[in-house]
Short mmCIF file of C-alpha atoms in Angstrom, two decimals:
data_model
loop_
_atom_site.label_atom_id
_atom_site.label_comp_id
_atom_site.label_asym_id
_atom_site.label_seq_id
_atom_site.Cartn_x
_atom_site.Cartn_y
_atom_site.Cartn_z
CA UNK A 26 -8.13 8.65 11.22
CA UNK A 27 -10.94 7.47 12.98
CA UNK A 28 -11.47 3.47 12.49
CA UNK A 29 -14.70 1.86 13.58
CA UNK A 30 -15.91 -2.03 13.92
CA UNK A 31 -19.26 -1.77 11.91
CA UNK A 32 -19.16 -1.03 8.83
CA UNK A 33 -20.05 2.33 7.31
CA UNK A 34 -22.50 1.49 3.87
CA UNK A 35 -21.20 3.55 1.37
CA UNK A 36 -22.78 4.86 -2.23
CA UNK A 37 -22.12 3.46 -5.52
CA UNK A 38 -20.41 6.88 -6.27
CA UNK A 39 -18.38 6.80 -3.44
CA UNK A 40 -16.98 3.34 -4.25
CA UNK A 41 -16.38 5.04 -8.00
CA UNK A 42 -14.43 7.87 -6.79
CA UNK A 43 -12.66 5.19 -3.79
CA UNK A 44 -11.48 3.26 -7.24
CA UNK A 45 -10.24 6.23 -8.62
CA UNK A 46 -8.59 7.41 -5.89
CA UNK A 47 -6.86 3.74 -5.50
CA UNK A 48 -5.70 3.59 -9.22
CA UNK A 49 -4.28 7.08 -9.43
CA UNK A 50 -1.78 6.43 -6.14
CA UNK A 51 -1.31 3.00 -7.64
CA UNK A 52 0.19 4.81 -10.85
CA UNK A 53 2.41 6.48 -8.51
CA UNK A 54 3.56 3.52 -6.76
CA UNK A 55 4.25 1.19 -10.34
CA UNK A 56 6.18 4.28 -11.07
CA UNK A 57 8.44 3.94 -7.65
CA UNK A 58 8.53 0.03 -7.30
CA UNK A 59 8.29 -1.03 -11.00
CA UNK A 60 10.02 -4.28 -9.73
CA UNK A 61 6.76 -5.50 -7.94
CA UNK A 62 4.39 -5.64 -10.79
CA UNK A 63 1.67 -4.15 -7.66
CA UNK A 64 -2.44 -4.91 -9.17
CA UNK A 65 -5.30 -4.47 -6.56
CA UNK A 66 -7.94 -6.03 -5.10
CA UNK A 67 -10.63 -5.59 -2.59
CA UNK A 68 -10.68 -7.80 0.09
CA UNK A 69 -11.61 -8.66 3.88
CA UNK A 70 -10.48 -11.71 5.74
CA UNK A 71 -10.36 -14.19 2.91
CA UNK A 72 -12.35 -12.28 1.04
CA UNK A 73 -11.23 -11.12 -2.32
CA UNK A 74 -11.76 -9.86 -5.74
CA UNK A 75 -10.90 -7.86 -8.61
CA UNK A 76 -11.93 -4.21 -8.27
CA UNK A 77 -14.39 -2.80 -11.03
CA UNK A 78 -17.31 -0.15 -11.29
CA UNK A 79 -19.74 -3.15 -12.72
CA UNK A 80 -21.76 -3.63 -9.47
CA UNK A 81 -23.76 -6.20 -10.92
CA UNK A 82 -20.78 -8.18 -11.55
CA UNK A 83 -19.18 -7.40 -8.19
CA UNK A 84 -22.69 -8.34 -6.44
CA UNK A 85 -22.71 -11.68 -8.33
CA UNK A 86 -19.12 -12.55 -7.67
CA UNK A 87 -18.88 -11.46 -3.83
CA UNK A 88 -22.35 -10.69 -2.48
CA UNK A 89 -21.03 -10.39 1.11
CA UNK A 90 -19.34 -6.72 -0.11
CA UNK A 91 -23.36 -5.07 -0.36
CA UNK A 92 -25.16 -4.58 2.33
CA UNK A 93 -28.30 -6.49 2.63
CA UNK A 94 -31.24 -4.81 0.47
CA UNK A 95 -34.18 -5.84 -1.45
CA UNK A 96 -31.78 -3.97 -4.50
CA UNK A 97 -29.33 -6.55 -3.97
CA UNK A 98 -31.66 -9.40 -3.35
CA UNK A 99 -33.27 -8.73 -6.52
CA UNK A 100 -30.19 -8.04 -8.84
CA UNK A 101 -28.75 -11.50 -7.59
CA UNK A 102 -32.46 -12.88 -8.76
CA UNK A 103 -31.87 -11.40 -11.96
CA UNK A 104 -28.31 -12.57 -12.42
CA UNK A 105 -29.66 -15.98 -11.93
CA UNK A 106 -32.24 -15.33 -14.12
CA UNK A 107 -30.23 -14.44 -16.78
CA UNK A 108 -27.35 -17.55 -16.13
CA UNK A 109 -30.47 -20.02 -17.44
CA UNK A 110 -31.24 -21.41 -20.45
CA UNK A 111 -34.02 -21.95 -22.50
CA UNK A 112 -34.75 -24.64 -25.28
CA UNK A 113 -31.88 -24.29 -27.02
CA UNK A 114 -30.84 -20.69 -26.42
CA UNK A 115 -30.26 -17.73 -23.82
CA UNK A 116 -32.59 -15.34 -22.92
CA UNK A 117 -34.86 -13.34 -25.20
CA UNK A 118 -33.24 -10.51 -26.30
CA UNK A 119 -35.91 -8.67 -25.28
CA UNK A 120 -36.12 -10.04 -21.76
CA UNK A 121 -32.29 -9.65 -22.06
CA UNK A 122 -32.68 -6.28 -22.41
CA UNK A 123 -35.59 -5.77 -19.55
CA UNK A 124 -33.54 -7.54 -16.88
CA UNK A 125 -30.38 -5.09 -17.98
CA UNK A 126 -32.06 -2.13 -17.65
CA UNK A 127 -34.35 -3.33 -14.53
CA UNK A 128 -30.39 -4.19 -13.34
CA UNK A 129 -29.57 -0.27 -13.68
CA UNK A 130 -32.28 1.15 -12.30
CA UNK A 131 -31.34 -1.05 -9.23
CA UNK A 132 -27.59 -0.22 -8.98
CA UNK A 133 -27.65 3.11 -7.77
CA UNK A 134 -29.91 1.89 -4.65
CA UNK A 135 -26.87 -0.92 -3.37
CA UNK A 136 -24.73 0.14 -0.64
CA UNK A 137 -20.86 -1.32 -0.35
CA UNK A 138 -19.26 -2.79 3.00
CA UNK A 139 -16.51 0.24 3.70
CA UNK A 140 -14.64 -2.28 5.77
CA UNK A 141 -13.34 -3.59 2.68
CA UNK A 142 -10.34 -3.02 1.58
CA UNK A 143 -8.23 -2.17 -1.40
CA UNK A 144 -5.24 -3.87 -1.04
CA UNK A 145 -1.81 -4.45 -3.16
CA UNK A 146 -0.74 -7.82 -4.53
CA UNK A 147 2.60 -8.75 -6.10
CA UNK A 148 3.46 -9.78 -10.06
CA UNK A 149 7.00 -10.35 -8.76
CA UNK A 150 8.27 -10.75 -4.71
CA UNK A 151 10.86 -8.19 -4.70
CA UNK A 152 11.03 -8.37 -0.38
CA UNK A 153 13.32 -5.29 -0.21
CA UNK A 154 10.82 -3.16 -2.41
CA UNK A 155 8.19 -4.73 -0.38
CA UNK A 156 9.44 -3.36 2.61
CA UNK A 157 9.99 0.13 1.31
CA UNK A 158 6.57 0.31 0.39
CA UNK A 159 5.14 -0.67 3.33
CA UNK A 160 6.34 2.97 4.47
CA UNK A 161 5.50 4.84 1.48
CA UNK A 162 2.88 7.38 2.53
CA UNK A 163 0.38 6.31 -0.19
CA UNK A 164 -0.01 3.20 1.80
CA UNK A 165 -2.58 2.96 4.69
CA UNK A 166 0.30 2.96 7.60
CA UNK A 167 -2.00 2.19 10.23
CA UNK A 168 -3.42 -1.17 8.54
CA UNK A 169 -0.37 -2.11 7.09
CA UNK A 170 1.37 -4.29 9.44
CA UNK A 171 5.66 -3.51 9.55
CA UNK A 172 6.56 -6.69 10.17
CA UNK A 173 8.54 -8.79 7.48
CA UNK A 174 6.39 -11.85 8.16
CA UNK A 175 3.49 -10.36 6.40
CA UNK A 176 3.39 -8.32 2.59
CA UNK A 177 0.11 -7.78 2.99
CA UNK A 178 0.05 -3.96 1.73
CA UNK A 179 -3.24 -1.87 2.74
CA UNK A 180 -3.79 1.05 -0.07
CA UNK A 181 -7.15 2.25 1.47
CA UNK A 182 -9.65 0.89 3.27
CA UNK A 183 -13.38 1.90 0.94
CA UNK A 184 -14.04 3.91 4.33
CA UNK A 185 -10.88 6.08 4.38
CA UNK A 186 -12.14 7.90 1.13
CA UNK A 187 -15.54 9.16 2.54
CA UNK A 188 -14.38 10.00 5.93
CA UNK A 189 -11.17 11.77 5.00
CA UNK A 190 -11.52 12.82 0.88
CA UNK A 191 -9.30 12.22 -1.94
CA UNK A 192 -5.72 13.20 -1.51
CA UNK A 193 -5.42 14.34 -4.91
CA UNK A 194 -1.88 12.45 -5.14
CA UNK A 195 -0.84 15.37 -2.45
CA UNK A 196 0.62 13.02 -0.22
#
């Protein structure tokens, strides 16, 4: 598979069918290392989250993962927006309800870093189940490292889905 250094911007749908495509071969794998207790998360570097469609949320919690647009400039205005206070309450619930829906006209225009990563973290260190899923096809093999000083496990990078497609659990 073809890996480049910049990132290739990928579409809120996309990333919806990338998370899909993560949580159905991360099923399979809870089915074949129960022992690990394996959850996701996106990361990069020392980047790193919880996956989730809520863009909004994601944008507000790690802006660094959407490319830099006047869609997520102004959602992260709006976010703050709705984070203040007023005499003694929140927001109007009619502003409320003006920023939400000004928040999902927005979405659809934000564009996700696919150098991010979906990546496998551990309820329980079981190192020999570790190790045999590090080979397990539904892993990324090429960014998963083989060597027993790391359990870093690479699922999918956000990329691999666009370039390649969904594997339909096939592999």
């Amino acid at each position: 598979m073809h890996r480049t250094d910049q990132p290739l911007w990928i579409t809120p749908a996309d990333f919806r069918a990338v998370l899909s495509e993560a949580d159905s071969r991360l099923s399979v794998l809870r089915g074949r290392y129960p022992s690990l207790g394996p959850y996701p998360v996106l990361a990069r570097g020392g980047l790193q989250t919880e996956p989730t469609n809520d863009l909004p949320k994601l944008v507000g919690i790690l802006p660094d993962l959407f490319a830099d647009n006047p869609a997520k400039s102004e959602i992260l205005g709006l976010l703050g927006k709705k984070g203040e206070t007023r005499k003694p309450g929140k927001l109007r619930a009619a502003e409320k309800k003006n920023q939400e829906a000004r928040i999902g006209e927005l979405s659809p225009l934000l564009r996700i870093d696919g150098s991010f990563r979906v990546e496998l973290r551990f309820g329980n260190l079981d190192y020999e189940s570790i190790w045999k899923l590090k080979a397990d096809p539904l892993v990324d093999q090429e960014l998963t490292l083989r060597s027993h000083a790391s359990i870093r496990i690479v699922l999918m990078p956000l990329s691999a889905f666009v370039v390649a497609g969904p594997s339909n659990g096939a592999r």
